[in-house]
Short mmCIF file of C-alpha atoms in Angstrom, two decimals:
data_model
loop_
_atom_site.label_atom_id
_atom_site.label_comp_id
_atom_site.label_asym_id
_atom_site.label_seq_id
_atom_site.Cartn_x
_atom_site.Cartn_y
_atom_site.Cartn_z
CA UNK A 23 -12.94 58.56 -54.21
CA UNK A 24 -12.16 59.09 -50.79
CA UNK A 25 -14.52 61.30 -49.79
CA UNK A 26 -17.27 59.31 -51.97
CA UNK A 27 -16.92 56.57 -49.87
CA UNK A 28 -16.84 58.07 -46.81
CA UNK A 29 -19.90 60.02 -47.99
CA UNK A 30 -21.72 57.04 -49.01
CA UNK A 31 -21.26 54.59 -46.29
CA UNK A 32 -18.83 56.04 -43.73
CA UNK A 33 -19.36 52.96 -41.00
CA UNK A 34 -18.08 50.56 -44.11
CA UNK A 35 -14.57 49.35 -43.20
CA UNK A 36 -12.85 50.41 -46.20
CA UNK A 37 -14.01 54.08 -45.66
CA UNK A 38 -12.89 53.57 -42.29
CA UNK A 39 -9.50 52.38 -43.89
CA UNK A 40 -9.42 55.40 -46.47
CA UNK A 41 -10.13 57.59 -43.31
CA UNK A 42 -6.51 56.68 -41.89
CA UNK A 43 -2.97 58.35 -43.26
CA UNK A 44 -0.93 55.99 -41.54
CA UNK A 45 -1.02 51.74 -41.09
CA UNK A 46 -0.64 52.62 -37.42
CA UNK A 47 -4.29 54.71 -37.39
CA UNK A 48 -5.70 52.34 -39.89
CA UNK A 49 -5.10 49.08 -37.28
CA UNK A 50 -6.51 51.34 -34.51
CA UNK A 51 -9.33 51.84 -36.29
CA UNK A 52 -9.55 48.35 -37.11
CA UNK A 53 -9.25 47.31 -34.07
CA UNK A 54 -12.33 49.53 -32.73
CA UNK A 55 -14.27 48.47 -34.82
CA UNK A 56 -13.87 45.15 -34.60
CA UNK A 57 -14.12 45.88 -30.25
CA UNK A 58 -17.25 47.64 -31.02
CA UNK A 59 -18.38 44.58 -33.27
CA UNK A 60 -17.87 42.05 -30.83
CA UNK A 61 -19.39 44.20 -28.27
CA UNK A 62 -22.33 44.78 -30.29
CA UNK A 63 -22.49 40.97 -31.82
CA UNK A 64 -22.58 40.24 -27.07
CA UNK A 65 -25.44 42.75 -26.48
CA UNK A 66 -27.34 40.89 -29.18
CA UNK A 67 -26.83 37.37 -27.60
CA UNK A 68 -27.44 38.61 -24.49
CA UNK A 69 -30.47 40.15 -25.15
CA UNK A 70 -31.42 36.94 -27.33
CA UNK A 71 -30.91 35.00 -24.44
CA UNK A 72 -32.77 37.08 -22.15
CA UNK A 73 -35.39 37.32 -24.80
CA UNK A 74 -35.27 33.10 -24.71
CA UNK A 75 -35.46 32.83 -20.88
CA UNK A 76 -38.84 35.27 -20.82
CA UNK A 77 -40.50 33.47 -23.30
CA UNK A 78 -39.51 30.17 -21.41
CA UNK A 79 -40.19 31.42 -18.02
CA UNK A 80 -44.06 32.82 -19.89
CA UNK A 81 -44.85 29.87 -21.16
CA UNK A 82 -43.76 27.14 -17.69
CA UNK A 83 -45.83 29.69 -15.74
CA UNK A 84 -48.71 29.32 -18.33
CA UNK A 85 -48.66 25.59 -18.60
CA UNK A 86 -48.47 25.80 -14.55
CA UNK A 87 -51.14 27.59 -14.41
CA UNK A 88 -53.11 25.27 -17.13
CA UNK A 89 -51.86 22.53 -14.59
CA UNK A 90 -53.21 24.05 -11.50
CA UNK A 91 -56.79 24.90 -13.57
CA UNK A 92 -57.49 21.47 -14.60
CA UNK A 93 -56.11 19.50 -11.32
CA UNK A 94 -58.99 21.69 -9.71
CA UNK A 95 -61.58 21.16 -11.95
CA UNK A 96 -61.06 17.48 -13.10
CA UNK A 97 -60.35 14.88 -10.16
CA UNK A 98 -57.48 12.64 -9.66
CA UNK A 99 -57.59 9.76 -11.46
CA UNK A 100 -58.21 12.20 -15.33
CA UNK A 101 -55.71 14.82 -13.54
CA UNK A 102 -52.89 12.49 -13.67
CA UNK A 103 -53.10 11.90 -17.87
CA UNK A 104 -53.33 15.52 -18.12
CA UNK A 105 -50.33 16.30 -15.98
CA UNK A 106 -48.22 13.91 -17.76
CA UNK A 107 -49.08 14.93 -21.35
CA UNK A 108 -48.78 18.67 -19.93
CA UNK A 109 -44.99 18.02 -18.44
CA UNK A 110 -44.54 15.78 -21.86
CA UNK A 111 -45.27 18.80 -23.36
CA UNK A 112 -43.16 21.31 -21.38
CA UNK A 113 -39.97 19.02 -21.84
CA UNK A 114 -40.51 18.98 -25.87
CA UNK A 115 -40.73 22.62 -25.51
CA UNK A 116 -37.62 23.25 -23.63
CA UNK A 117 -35.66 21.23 -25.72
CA UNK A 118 -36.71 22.72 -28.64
CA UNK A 119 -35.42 25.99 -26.99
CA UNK A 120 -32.43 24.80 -26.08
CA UNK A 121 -31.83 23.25 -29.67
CA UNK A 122 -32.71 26.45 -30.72
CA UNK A 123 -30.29 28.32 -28.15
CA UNK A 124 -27.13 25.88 -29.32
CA UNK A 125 -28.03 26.93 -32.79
CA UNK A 126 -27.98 30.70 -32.18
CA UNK A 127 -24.99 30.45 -30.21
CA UNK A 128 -23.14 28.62 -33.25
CA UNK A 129 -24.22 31.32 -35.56
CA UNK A 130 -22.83 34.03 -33.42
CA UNK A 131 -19.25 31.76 -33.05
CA UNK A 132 -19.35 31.32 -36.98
CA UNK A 133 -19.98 35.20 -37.30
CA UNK A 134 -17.56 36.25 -35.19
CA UNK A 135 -14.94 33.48 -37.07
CA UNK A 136 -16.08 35.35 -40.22
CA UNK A 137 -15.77 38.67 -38.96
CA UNK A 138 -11.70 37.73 -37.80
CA UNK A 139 -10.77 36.11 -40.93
CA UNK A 140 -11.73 39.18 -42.90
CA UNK A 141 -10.55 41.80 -41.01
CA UNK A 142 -6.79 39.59 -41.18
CA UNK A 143 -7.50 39.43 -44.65
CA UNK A 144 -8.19 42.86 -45.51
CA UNK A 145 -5.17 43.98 -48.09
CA UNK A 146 -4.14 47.22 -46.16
CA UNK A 147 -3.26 45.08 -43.51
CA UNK A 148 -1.61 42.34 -45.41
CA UNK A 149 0.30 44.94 -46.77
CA UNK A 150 1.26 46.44 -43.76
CA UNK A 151 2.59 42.83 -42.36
CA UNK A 152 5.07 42.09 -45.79
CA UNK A 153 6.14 45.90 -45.18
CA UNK A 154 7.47 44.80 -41.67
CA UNK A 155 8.41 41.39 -42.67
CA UNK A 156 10.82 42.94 -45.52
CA UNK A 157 11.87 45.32 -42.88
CA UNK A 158 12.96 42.72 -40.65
CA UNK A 159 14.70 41.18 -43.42
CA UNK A 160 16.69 43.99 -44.50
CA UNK A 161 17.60 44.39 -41.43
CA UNK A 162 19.08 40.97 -40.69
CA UNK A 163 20.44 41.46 -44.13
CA UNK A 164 22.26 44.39 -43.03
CA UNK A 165 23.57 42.63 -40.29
CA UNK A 166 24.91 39.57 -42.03
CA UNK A 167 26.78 41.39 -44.61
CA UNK A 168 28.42 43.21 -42.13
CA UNK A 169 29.59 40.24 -40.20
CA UNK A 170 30.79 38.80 -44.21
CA UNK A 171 33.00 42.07 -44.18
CA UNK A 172 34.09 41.80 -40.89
CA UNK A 173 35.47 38.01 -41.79
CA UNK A 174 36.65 39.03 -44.90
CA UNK A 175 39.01 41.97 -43.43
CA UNK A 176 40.10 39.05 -40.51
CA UNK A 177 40.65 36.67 -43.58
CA UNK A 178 43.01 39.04 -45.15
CA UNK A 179 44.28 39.97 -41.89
CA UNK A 180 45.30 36.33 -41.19
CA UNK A 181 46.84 36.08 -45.03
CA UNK A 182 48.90 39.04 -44.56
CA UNK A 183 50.58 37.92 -41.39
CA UNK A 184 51.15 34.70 -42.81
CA UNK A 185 53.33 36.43 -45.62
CA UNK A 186 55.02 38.45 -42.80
CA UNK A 187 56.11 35.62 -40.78
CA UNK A 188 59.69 35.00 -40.16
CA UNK A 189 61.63 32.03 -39.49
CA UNK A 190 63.68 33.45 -36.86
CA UNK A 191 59.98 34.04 -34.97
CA UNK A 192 59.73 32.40 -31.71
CA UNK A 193 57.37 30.05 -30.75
CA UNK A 194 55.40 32.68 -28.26
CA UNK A 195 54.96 35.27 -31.02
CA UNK A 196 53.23 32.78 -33.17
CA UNK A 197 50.88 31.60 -30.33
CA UNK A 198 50.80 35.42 -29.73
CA UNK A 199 48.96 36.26 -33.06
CA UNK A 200 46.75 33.11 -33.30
CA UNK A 201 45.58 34.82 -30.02
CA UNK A 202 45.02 38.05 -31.93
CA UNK A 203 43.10 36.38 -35.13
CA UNK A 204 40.70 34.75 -32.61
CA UNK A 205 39.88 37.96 -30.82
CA UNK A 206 39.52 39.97 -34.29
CA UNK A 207 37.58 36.88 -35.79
CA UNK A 208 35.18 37.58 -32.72
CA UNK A 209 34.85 41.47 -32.63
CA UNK A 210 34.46 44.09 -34.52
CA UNK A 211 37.85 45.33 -36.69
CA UNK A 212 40.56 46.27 -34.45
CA UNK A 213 44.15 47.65 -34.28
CA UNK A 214 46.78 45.45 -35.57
CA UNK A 215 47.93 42.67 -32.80
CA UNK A 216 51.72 43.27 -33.67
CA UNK A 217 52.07 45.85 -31.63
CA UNK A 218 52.41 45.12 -28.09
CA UNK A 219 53.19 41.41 -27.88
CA UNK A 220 54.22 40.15 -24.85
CA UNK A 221 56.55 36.85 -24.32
CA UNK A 222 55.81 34.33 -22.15
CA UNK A 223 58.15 31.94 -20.95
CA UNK A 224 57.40 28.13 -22.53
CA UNK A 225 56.50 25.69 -20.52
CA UNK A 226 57.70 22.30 -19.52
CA UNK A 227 55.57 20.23 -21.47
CA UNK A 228 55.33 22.52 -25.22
CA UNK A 229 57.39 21.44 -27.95
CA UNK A 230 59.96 23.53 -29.29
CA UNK A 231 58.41 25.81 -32.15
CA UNK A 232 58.75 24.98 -35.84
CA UNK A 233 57.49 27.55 -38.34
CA UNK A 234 58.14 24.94 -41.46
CA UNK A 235 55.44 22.69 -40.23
CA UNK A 236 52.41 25.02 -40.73
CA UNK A 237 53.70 27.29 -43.48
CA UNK A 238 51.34 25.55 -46.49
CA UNK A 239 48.36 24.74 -44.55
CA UNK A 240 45.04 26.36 -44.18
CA UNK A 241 43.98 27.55 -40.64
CA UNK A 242 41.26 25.09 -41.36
CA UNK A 243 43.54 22.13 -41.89
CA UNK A 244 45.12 22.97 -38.67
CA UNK A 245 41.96 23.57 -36.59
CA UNK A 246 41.01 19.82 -37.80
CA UNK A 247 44.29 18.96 -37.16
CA UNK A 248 43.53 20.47 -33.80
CA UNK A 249 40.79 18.61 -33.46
CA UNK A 250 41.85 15.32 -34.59
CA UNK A 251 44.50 15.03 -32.05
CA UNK A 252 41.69 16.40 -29.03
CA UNK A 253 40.15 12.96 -30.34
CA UNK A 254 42.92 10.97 -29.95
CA UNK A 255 43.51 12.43 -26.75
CA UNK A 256 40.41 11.44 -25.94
CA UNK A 257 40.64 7.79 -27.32
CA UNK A 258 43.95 7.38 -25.22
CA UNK A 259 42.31 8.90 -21.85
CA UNK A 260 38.69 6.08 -21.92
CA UNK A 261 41.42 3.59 -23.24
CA UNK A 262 43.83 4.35 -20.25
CA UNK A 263 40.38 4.21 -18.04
CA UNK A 264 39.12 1.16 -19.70
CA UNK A 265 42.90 -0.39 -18.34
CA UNK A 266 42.60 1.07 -15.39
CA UNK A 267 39.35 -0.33 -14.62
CA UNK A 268 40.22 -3.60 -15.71
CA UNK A 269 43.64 -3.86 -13.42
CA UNK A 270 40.94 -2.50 -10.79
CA UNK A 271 38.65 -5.04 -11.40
CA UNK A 272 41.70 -7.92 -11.78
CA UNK A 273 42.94 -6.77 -8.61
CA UNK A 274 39.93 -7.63 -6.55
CA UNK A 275 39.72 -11.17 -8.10
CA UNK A 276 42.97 -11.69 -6.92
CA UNK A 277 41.97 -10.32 -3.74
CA UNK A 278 38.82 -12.53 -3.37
CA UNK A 279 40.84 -15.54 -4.48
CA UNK A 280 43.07 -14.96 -2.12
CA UNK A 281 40.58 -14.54 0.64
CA UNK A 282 39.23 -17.98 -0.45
CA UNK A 283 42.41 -19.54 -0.43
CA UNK A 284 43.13 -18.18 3.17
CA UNK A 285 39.38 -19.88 4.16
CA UNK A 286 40.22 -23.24 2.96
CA UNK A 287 42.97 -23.59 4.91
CA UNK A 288 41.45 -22.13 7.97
CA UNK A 289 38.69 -24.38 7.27
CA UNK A 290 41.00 -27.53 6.86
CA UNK A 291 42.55 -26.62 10.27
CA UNK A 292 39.16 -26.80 11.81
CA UNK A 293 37.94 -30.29 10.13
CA UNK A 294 41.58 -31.35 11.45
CA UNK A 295 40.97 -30.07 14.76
CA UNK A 296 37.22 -31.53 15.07
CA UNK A 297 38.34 -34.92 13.76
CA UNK A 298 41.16 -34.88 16.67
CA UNK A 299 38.83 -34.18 19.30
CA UNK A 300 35.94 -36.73 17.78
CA UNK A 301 38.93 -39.59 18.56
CA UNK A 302 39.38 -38.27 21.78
CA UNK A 303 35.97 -38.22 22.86
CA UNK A 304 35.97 -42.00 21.55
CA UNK A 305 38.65 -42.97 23.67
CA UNK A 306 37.46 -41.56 26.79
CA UNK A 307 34.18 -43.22 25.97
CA UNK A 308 35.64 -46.64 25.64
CA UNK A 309 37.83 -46.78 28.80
CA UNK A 310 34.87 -45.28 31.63
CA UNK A 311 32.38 -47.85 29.61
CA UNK A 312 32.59 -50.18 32.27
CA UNK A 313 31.73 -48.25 34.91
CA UNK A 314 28.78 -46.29 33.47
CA UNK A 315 27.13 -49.89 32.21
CA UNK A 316 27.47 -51.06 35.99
CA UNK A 317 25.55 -48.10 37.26
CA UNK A 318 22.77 -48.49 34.11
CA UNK A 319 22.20 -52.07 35.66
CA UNK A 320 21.64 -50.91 39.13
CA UNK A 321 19.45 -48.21 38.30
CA UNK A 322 17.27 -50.73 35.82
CA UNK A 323 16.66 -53.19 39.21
CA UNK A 324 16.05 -50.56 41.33
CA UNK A 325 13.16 -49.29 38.96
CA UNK A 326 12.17 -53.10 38.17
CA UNK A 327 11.90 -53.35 42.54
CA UNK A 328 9.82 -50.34 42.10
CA UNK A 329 7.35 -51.50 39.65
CA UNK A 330 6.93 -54.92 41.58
CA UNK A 331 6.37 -52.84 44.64
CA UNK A 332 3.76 -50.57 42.40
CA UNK A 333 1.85 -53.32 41.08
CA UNK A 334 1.77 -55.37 43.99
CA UNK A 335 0.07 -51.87 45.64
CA UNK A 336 -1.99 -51.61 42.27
CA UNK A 337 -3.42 -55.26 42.78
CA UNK A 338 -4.52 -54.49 46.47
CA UNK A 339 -6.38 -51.43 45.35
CA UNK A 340 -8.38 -52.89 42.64
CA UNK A 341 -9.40 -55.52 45.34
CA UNK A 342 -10.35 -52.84 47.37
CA UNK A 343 -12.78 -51.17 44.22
CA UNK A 344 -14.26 -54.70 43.31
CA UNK A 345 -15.13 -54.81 47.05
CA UNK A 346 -16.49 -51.40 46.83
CA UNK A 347 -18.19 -52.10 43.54
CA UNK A 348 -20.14 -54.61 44.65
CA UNK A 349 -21.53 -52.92 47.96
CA UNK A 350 -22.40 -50.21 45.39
CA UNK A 351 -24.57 -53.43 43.61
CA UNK A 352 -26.16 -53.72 46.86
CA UNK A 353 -26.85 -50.41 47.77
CA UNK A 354 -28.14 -49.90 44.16
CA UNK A 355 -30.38 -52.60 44.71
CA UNK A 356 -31.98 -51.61 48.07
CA UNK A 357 -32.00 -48.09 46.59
CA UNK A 358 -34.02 -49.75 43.57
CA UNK A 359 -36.38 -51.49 46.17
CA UNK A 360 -36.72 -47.81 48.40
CA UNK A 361 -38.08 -46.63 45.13
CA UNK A 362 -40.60 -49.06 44.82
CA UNK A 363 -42.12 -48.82 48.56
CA UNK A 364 -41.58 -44.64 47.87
CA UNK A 365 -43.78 -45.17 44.54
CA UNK A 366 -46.51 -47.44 46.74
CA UNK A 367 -46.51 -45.40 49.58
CA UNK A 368 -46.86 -42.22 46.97
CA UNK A 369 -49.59 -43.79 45.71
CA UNK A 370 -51.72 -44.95 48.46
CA UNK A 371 -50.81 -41.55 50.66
CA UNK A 372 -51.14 -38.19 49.07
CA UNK A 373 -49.50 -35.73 51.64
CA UNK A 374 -45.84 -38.11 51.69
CA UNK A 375 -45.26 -37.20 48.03
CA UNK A 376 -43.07 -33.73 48.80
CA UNK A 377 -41.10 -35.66 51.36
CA UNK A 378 -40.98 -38.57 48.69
CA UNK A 379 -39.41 -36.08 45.99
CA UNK A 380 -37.10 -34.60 48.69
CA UNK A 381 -35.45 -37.49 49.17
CA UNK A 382 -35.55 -38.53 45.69
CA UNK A 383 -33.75 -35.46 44.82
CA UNK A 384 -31.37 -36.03 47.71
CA UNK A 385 -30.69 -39.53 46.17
CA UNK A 386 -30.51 -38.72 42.84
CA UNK A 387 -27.46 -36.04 44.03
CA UNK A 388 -25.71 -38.52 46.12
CA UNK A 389 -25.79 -40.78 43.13
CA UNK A 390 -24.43 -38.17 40.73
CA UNK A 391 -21.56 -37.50 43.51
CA UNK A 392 -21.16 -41.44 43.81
CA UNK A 393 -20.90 -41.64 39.44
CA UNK A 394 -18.56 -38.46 39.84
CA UNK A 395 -16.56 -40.42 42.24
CA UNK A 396 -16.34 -43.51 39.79
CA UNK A 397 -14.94 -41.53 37.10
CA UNK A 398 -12.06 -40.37 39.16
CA UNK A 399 -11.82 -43.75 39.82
CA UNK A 400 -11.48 -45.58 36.49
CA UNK A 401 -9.16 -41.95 35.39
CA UNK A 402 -7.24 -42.76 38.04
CA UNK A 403 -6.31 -46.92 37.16
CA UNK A 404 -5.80 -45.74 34.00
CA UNK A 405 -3.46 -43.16 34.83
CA UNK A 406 -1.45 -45.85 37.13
CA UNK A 407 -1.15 -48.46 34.25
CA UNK A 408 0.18 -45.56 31.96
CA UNK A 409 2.07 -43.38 34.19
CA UNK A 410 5.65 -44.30 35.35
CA UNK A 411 6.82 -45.76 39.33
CA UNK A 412 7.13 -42.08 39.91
CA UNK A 413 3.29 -41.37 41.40
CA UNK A 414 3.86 -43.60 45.10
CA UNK A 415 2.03 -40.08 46.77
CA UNK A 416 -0.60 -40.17 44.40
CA UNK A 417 -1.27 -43.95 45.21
CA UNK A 418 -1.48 -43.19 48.88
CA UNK A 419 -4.40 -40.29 48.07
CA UNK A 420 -6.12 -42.32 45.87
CA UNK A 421 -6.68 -45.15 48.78
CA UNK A 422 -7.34 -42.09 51.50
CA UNK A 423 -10.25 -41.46 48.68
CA UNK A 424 -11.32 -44.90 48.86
CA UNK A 425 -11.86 -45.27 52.06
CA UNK A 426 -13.47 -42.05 53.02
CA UNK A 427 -15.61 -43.36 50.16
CA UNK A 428 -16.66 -46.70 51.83
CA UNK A 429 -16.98 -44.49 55.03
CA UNK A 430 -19.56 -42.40 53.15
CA UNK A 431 -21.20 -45.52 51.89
CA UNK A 432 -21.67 -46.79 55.12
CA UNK A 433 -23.28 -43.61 56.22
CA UNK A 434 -25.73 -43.42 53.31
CA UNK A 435 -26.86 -46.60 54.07
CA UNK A 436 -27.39 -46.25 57.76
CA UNK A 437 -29.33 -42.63 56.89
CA UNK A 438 -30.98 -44.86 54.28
CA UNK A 439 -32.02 -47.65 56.87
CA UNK A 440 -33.15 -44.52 59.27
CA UNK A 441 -35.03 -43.49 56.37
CA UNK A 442 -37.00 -46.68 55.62
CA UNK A 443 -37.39 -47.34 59.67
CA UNK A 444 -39.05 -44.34 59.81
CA UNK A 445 -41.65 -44.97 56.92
CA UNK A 446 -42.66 -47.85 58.18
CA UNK A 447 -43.28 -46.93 61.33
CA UNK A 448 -45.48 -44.64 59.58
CA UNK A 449 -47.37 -46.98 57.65
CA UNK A 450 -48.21 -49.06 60.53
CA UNK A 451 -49.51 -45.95 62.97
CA UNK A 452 -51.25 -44.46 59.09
CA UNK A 453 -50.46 -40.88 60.19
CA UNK A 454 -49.46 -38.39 57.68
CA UNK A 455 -45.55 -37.52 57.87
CA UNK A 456 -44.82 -34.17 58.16
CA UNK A 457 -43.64 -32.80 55.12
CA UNK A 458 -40.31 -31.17 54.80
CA UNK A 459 -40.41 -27.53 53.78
CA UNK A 460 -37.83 -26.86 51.18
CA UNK A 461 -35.96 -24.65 53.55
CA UNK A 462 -36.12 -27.65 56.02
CA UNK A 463 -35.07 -29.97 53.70
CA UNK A 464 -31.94 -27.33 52.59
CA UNK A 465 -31.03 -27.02 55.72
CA UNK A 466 -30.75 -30.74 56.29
CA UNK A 467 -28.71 -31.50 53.44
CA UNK A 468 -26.52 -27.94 54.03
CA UNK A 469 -25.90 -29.94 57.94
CA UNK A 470 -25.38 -33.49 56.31
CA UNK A 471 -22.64 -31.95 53.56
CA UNK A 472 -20.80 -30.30 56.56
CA UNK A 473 -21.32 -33.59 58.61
CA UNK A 474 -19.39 -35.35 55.94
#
């Protein structure tokens, strides 16, 4: 049958498995072929794909070059609907590819899937996993029935020296071979432990040894025995914690309270204290009251003599701005009637105007300096009726201002009376002034700032 098959179809993989003496050659075998499958199952989507990208790359380069042909025979306007239905075209195409790559790349994923699955479920092979999987089981078998005969001789071990154990035994010799049942219940079977035994010395804190207690009890009964006290131990220690944090925690309220209590009375001491010196401070007040409302009365007339002295001063200088107020009236009003005659003479003589709008100019400055001056003025009363009897300097400046005001004033109006002199004079002769250059005229009024 063997050599039938192999005859027949010797690439089939139960020829291949036939072929093989051993599970070990048969799953090399399997293996290869299943490398040479997968290598064959990549050359074949390789070369599909490369197959794919020719045929793509053939036909863009043939649609480009339909593209190029009929943009150079047909002109613009009809080249445009051809190029778009072309690239239309093109994209339909290359998806269809690509539809039709993801589809050839899911049948090779599916194969290969396929291919897997059968070669895992091939019965040779499934046969060859339950062989090692009963293997491993026998083995572990093997294993745990030694470890049952190892307990069972440490079982009859134990029983044995229970039947041998004396009254007259010490304490340590008991201890002893509970020492010697753990290490045989651990290891593999052993010499007997009786030999050997060494005595220890028992310490402060053991109880004295009494064989009656433990003679009709399992070792299990005492290991939970064993255990049951460990947990009572345990209760007592968190319980004996639990106190000791609660004395802990008792201790530092009695510590805070006592803190508090040592505050309150430090801080009744201080109210004490505070009150005491309040009733002091009263006293003292009371008996020097008499002398400190005598000097509060002399200081309130000397400041009263002050203010009559300030307002009294105050009085004299508004007299002194209504006086200066209304000489401003005046020389507002011959300024008024210069700039009439300057408007006449302007218009009857032509060549005047410049020296007209010179001084006009000059005017309208020294009027904005004489407003500017007005406004300190009224800032200033102001300022005296708010201000205390504490600005007797300022008083003094403010009149110095006032006067070199009126002084100014004065001396407008006599450059002012020069001024008209001189026009008429010209009028009457009907010669044409000279007119003022504007470096003339800046010069002038550079030598009448410094003059004043």
């Amino acid at each position: 049958l063997e050599q039938t098959l192999r005859g027949k179809n010797p690439n089939v993989v139960p020829a291949v498995i036939h072929a093989g003496p051993t599970s070990s050659r048969v799953n090399a075998l399997l293996e290869r072929r299943v490398q040479r499958l997968e290598a064959e199952l990549e050359s074949q989507n390789e070369e599909a794909k490369q197959s794919l990208h020719g045929r793509h790359e053939q036909q863009i380069s043939a649609l480009e070059q339909q593209l190029e042909q009929k943009q150079q025979v047909k002109p613009e306007d009809s080249g445009m609907a051809d190029c778009q239905a072309l690239e239309e075209k093109l994209n339909r195409i290359r998806q269809y590819h690509q539809e039709k790559e993801k589809s050839l790349l899911q049948q090779v994923k599916t194969l290969q899937q396929q291919l897997e699955t059968k070669v895992n479920r091939h019965p040779r092979h499934a046969e060859a996993a339950y062989g090692l999987r009963i293997e491993r089981l026998n083995q572990e078998l093997a294993t745990k029935t030694r470890s049952i005969q190892e307990l069972n001789r440490t079982v009859k071990r134990l029983q044995r020296e229970r039947r041998n154990m004396s009254v007259s035994e010490p304490c340590i010799t008991g201890t002893k071979q509970q020492y010697c049942c753990h290490r045989t219940h651990h290891s593999a079977p052993a010499e007997d432990c009786s030999a050997g035994v060494t005595t220890f010395l028992p310490a402060q804190y053991e109880k004295a040894y009494q064989p009656a207690v433990f003679t009709g009890s399992h070792i299990s009964e005492v290991l939970q025995e064993n255990k049951d006290l460990k947990q009572s131990i345990e209760l007592l220690r968190l319980h004996n914690e639990e106190e000791k944090a609660a004395l802990k925690a008792d201790a530092f309220q009695a510590k805070e309270e006592l803190l508090r209590y040592v505050l309150e009375e430090q801080l009744t001491s201080l109210k004490t204290e505070h009150h005491r010196v309040l009733v002091h401070m009263r006293t003292t007040a009371l008996e020097h009251s008499s002398s400190k409302v005598t000097e509060l009365t002399n200081r309130l007339r000397t400041r009263e003599v002050r203010a009559d002295s300030q307002v009294a001063e105050l009085q004299k200088s508004k007299e002194a701005l209504a006086v200066s107020k209304s000489r401003e009236d005046v020389l507002q009003m011959q300024v008024a009637g210069l700039l009439q005659e300057l408007k006449k003479a302007r218009e009857v003589q032509g060549p005047e105007a410049k020296l007209l709008s010179n001084l006009e100019k000059k005017i309208l400055h020294i009027e904005l300096r004489h407003e500017l001056r007005e406004k300190e003025l009224h800032q200033f009363t102001r300022g005296v009726c708010q201000t205390s009897a504490d600005q007797h300097t300022e008083e003094k400046r403010w009149k110095y201002l006032v006067l070199n005001k009126n002084r100014e004033m004065e001396t407008f109006r006599l450059e002012l009376d020069s001024i008209l002199d001189t026009l008429r004079c010209l009028q009457r002769q009907r010669m044409p002034p000279t007119p003022l250059t504007p470096l003339a005229f800046a010069q002038e009024h550079q030598n009448w700032q410094v003059h004043h």
